[in-house]
CSV table of C-alpha atoms and ligand atoms in Angstrom, one decimal:
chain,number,residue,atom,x,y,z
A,30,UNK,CA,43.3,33.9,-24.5
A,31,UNK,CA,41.8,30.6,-24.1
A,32,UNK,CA,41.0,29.4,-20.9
A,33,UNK,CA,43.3,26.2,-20.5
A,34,UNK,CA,40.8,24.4,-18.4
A,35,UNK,CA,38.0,22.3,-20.0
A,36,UNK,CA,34.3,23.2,-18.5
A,37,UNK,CA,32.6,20.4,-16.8
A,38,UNK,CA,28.7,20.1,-17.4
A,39,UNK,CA,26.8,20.0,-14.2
A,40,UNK,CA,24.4,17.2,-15.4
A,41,UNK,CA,20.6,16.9,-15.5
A,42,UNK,CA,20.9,14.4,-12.5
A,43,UNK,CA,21.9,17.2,-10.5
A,44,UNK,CA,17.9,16.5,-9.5
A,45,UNK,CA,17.7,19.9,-6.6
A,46,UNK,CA,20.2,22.0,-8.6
A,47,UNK,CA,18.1,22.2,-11.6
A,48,UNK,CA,14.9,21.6,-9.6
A,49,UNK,CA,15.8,24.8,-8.0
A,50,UNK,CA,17.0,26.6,-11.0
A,51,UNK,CA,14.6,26.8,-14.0
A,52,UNK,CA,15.9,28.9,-16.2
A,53,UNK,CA,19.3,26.8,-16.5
A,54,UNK,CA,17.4,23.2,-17.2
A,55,UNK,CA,17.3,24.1,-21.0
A,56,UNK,CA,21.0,24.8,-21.6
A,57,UNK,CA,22.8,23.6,-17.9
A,58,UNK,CA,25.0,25.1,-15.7
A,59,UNK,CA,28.9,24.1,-15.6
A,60,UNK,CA,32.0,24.3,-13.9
A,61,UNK,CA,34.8,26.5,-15.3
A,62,UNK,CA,38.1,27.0,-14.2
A,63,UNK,CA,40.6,25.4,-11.3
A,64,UNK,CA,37.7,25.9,-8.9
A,65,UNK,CA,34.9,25.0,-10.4
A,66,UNK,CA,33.8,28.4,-10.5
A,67,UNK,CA,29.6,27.6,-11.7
A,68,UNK,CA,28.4,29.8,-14.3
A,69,UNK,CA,25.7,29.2,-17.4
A,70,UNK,CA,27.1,26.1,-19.4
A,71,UNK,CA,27.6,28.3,-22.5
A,72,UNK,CA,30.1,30.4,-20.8
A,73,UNK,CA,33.2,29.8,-22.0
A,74,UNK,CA,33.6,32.8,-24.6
A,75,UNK,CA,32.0,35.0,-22.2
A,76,UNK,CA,35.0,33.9,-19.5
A,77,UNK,CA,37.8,33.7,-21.9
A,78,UNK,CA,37.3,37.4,-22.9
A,79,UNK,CA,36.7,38.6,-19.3
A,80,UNK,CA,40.2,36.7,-19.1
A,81,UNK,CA,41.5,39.2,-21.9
A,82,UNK,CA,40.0,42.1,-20.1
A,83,UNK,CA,43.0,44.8,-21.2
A,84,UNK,CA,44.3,46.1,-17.7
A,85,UNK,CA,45.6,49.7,-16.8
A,86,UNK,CA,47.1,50.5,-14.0
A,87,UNK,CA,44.6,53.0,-13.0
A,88,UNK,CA,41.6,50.6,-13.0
A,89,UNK,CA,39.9,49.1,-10.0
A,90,UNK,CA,38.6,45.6,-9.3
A,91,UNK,CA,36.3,44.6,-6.8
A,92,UNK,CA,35.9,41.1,-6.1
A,93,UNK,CA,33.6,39.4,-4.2
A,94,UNK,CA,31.4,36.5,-3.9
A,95,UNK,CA,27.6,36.8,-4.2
A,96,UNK,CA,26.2,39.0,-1.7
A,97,UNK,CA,28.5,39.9,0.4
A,98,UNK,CA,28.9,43.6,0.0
A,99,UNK,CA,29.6,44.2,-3.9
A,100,UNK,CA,27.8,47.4,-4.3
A,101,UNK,CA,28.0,49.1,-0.8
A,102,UNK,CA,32.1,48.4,-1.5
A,103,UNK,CA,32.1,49.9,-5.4
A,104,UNK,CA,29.6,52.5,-3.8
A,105,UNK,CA,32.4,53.5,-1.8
A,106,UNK,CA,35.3,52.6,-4.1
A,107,UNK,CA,33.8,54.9,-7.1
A,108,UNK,CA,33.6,57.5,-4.8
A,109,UNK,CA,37.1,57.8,-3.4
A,110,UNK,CA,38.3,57.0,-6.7
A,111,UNK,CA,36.6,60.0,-8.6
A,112,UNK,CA,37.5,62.5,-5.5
A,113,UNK,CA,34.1,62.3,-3.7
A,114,UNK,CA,32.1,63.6,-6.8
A,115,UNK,CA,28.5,63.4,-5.4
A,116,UNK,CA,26.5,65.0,-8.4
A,117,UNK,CA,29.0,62.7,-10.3
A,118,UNK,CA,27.4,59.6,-8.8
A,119,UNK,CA,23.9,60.3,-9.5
A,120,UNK,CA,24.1,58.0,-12.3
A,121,UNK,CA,23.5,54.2,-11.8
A,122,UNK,CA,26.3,53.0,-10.0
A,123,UNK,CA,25.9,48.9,-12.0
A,124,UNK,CA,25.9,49.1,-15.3
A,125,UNK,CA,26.8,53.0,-15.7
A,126,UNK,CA,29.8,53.4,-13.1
A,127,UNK,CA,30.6,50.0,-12.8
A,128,UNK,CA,31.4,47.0,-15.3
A,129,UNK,CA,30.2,44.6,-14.2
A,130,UNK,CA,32.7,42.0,-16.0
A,131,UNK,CA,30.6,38.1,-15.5
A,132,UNK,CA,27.1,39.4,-15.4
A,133,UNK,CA,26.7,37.6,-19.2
A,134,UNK,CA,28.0,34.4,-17.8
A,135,UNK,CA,26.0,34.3,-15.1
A,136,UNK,CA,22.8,35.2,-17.5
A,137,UNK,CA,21.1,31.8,-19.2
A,138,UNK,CA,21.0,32.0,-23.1
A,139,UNK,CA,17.6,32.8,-22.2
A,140,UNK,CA,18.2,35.9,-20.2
A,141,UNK,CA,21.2,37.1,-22.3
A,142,UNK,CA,18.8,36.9,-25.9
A,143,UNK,CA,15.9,39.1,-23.6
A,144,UNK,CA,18.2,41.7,-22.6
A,145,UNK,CA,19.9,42.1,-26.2
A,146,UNK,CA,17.0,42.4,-27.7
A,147,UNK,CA,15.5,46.0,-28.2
A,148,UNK,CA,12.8,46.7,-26.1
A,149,UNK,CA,14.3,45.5,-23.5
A,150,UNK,CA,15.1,46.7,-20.2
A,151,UNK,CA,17.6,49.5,-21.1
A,152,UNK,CA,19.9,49.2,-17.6
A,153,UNK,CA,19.8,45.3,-18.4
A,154,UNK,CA,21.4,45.5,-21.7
A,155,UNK,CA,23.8,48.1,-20.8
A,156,UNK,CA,24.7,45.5,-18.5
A,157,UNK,CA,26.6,43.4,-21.5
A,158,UNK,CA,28.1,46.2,-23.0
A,159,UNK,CA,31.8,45.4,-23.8
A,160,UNK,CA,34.2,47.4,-21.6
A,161,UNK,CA,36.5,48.9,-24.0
A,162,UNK,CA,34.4,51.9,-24.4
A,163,UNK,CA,34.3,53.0,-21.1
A,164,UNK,CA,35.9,56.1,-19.6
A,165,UNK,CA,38.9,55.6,-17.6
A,166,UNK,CA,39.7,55.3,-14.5
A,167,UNK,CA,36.8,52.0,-15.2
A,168,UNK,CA,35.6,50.2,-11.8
A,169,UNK,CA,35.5,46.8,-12.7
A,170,UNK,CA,33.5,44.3,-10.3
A,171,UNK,CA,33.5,40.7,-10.7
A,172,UNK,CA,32.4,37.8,-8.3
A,173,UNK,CA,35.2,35.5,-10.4
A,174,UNK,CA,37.7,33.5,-8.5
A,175,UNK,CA,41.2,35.5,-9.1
A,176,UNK,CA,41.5,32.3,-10.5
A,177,UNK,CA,39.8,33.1,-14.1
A,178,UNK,CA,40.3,36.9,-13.4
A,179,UNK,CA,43.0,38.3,-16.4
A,180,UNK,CA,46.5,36.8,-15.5
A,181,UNK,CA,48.8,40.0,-14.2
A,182,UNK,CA,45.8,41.6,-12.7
A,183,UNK,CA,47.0,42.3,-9.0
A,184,UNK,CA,50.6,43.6,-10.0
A,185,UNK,CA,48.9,45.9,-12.7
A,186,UNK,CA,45.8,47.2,-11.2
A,187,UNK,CA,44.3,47.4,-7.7
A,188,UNK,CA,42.0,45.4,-6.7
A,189,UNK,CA,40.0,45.2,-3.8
A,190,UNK,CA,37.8,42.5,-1.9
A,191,UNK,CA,34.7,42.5,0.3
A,192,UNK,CA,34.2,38.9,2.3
A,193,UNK,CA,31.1,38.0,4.3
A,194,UNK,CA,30.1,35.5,7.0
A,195,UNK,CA,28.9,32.9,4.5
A,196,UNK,CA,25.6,32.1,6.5
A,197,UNK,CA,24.6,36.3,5.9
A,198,UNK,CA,25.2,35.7,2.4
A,199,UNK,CA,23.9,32.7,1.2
A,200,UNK,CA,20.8,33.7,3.3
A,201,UNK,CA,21.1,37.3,1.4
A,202,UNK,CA,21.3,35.1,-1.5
A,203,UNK,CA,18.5,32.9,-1.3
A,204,UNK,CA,16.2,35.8,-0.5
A,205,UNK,CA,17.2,37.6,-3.7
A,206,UNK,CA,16.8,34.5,-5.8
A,207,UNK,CA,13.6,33.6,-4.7
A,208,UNK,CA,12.7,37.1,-4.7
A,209,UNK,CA,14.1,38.0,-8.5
A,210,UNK,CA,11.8,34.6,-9.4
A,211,UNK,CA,15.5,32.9,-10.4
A,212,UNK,CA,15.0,30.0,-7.8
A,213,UNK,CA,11.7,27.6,-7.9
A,214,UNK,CA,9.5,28.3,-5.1
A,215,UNK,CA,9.5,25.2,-3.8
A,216,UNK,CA,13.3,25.7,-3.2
A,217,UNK,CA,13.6,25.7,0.7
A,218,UNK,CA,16.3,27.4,2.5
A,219,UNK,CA,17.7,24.4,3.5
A,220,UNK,CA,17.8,22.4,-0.4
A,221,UNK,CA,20.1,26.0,-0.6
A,222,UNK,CA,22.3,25.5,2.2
A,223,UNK,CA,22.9,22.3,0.7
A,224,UNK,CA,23.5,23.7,-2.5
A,225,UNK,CA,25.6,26.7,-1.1
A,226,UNK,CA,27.8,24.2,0.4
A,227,UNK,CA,28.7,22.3,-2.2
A,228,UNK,CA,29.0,25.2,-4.6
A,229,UNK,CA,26.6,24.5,-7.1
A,230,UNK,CA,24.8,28.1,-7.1
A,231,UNK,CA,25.7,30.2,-10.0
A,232,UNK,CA,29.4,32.3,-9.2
A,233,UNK,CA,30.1,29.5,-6.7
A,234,UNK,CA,31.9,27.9,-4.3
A,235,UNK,CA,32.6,30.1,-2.0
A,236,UNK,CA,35.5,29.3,-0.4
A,237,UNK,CA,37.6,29.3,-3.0
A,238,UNK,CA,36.4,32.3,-3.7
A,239,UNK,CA,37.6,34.1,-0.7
A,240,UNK,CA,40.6,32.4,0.1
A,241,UNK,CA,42.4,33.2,-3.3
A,242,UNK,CA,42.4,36.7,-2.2
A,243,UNK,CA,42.8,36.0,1.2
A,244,UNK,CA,46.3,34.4,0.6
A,245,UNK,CA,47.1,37.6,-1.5
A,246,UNK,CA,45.8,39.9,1.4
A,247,UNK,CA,50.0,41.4,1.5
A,248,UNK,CA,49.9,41.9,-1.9
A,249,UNK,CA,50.3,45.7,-1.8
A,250,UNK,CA,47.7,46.2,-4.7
A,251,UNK,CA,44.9,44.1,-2.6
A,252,UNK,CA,42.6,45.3,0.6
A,253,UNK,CA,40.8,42.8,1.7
A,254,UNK,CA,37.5,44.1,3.4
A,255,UNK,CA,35.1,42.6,5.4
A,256,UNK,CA,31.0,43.0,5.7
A,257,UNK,CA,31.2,43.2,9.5
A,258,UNK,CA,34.3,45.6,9.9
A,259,UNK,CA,32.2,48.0,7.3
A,260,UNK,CA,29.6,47.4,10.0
A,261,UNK,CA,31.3,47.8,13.1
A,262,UNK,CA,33.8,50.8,11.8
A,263,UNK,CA,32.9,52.3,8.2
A,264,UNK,CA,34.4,55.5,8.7
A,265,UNK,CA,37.5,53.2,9.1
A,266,UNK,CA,37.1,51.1,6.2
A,267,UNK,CA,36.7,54.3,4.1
A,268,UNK,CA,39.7,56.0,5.5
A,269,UNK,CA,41.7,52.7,4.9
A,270,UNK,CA,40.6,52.2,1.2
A,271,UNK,CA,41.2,55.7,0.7
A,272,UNK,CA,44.9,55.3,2.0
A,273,UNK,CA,45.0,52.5,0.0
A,274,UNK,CA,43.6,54.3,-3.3
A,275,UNK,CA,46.6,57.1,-2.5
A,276,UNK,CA,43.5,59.3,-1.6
A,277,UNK,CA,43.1,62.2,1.2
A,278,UNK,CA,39.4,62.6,2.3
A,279,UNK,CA,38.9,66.4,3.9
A,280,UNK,CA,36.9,65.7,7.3
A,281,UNK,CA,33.6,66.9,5.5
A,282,UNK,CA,34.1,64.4,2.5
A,283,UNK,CA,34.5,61.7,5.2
A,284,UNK,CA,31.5,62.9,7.1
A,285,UNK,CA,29.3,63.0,3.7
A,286,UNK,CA,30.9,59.4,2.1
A,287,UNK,CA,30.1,57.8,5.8
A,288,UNK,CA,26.3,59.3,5.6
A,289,UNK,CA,26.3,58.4,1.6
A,290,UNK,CA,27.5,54.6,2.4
A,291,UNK,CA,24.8,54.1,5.4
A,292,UNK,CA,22.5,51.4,4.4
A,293,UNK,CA,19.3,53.7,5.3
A,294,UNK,CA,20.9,56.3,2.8
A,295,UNK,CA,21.8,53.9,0.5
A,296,UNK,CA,18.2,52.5,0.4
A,297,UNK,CA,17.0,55.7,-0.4
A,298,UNK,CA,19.1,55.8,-3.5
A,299,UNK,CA,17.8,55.0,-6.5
A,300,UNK,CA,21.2,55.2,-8.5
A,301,UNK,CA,22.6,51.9,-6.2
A,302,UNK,CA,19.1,50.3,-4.7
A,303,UNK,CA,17.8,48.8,-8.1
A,304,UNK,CA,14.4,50.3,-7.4
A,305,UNK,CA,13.6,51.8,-10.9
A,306,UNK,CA,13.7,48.1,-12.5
A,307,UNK,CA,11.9,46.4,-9.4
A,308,UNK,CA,9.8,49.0,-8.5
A,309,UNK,CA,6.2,47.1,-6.9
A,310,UNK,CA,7.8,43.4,-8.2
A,311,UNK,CA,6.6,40.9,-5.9
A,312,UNK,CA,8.7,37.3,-6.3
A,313,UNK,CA,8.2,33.7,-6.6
A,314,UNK,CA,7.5,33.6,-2.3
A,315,UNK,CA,5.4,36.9,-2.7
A,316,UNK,CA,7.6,39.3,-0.9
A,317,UNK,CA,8.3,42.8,-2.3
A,318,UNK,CA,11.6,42.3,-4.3
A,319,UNK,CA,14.0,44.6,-2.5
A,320,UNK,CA,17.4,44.7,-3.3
A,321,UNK,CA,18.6,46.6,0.0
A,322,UNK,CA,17.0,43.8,2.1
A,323,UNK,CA,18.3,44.1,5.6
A,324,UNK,CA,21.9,45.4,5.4
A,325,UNK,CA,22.5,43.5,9.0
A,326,UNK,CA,25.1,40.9,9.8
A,327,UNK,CA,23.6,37.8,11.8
A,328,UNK,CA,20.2,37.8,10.3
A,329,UNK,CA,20.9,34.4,9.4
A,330,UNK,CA,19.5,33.3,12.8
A,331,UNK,CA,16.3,34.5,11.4
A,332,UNK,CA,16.1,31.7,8.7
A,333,UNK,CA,18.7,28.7,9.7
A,334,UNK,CA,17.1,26.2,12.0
A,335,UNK,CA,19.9,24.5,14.6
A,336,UNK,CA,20.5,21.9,12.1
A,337,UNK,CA,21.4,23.7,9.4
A,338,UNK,CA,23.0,26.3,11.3
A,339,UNK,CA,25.8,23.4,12.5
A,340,UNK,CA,25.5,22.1,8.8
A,341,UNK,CA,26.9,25.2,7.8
A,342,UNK,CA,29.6,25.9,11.1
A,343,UNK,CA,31.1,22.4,10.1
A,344,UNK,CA,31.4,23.5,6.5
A,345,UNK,CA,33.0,26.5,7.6
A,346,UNK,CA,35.3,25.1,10.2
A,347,UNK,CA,36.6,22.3,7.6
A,348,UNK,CA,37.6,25.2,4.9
A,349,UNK,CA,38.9,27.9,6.9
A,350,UNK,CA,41.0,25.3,9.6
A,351,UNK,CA,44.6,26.8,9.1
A,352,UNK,CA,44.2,29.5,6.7
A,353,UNK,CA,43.5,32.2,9.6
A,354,UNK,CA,40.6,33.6,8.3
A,355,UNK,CA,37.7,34.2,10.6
A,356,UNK,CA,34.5,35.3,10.4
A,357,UNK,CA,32.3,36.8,13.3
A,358,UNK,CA,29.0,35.5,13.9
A,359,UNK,CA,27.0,39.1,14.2
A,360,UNK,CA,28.9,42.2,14.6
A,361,UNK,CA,28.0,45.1,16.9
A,362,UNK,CA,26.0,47.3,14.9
A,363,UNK,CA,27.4,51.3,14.3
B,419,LIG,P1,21.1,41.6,2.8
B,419,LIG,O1,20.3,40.8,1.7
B,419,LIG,O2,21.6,40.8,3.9
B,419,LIG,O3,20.3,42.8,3.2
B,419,LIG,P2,25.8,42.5,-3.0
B,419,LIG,O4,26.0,44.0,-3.3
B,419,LIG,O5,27.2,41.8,-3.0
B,419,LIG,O6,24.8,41.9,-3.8
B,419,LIG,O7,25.3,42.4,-1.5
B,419,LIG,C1,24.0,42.8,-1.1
B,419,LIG,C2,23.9,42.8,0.4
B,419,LIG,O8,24.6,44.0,0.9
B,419,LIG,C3,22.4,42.9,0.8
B,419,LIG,O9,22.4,42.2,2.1
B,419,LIG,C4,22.3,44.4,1.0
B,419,LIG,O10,21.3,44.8,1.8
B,419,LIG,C5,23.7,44.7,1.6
B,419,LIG,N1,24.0,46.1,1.6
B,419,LIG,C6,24.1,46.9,0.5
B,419,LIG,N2,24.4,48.2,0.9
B,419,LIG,C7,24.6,48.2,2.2
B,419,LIG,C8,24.8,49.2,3.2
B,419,LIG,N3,25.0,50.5,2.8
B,419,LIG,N4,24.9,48.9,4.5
B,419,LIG,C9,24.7,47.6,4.8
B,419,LIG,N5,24.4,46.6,4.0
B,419,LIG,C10,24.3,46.9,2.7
């Protein structure tokens, strides 16, 4: 199924985009779709078969934008969905549990060649394995817009969505870019605020993002899910999703999902934390590469100054005036 919207090449005078983003100055970045939705400039087969991505009605999505939950949310998703099967998840949850449908259009032709070849990280190029081989019921996770997800998706299969206070996440996004090496280390926080906020990051903008689902938050096939309410309440969140996935926890399946999904367990676990492939990596601004950083909401008053802070609460306020979407600054921790 081809994609009926032209790309449009974000061009080398984007001077802090590609300042900021090395490994795209070769080949570009560009946007696809009727959001713009930024991914590697040589994406468009990559997108048109995530497009044709076969649905069943048994498969589950989860959608979200960068760094706002993905894996904590298909942590708990694979779980309920395969009947609490503990020994079942020690396996790596991304690529082995989870498709992870974009992650070659997000790669540069760069990164995509290295992780074909053989040699290469193992994990990494299982990451681009095509999905039809993969055992059913498949967990499927995407940060696409529902946009340039496969048309039909949310009256065949369920899908769910994690959003997050945009300041927690692009700051949880900027940390992991600067600490995987992707961003220049001359990239300050603020040159990615700017960039956050006009969408040109890689699997953004944002707010389109969000308030696709958002608007389909009735749907009966879509729970939408937030950072902070996983926060405040996650023995809620799980027993919602598991109503929604037509799923009965017994009281000590609950007990040992809600200890499983904690962010101090889940740093502990290899199969989710990404340790094995970063293990002792330091990044471009010389911290230990961590993918279980903080797990907090609010930490972005650690890194915005005032200025940006505003920069980003009038960016926020424009977008979300008269949807009724809201998003707390810090919630109270469990
Ligand atoms: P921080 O960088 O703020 O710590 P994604 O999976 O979408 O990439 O999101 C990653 C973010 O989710 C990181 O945020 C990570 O620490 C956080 N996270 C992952 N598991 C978590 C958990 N069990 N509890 C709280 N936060 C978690």
């Amino acid at each position: 199924m081809a994609l009926p919207w032209q790309p449009e090449p974000l061009p080398r005078s984007e001077a802090l985009l590609y300042a900021a983003l090395p490994a795209y100055r070769e080949h570009g970045l560009a946007r696809f779709g009727p959001d713009g939705a930024v991914y590697s400039a040589d994406a468009l087969p990559v997108l048109e078969r995530c497009r044709r991505t076969p649905l069943h009605a048994d498969d589950l999505w989860v959608l979200a934008s960068p760094k706002c939950g993905t894996h904590w949310t298909a942590e708990m998703a694979w779980l309920i969905q395969h009947d609490c099967d503990f020994a079942g998840a020690q396996s790596y949850l991304a690529p082995d549990r989870t498709h992870f449908l974009d992650a070659a259009a997000i790669m540069s032709p760069g990164w995509r060649q290295a992780a074909q070849q053989q040699g290469s990280d193992a994990v990494c190029r299982r990451l681009l394995q095509p999905i039809d081989g993969r055992p059913r019921p498949r967990l499927v996770n995407t940060h696409l817009p529902l946009s340039l997800c496969p048309p039909g998706l949310l009256d065949t299969c369920k899908v769910i969505y994690v959003a997050r206070n945009p300041k927690d996440a692009c700051v949880s996004y900027y940390k992991m870019l600067m600490s995987d090496s992707t961003l220049s280390p001359e990239t300050t926080i603020e040159d990615f605020v700017t960039l956050y906020t006009e969408g040109k990051m890689v699997c953004l903008p944002f707010f389109p993002n969000v308030l696709q689902a958002w608007r389909q938050r009735q749907h009966p096939n879509m729970l939408f899910l937030t950072f902070e309410e996983m926060k405040r309440d996650l023995r809620a969140v799980i027993e919602r999703t598991a109503e929604f996935l037509g799923k009965k926890l017994a009281a000590e399946e609950l007990d040992r999902l809600q200890h499983h999904l904690s962010f101090e367990s889940m740093r502990e676990n290899k199969w989710v934390n990404k340790e094995d492939r970063i293990k002792g990596q330091k990044g471009a601004d010389g911290e230990r590469l961590s993918f279980m950083r903080k797990g907090q909401t609010g930490d972005w008053k650690n890194h915005l100054s005032d200025e940006t802070s505003q920069k980003m609460d009038r960016w926020m306020e424009e977008n979300l005036r008269g949807t009724g979407l809201t998003f707390v600054a810090e919630a109270p921790q469990q």
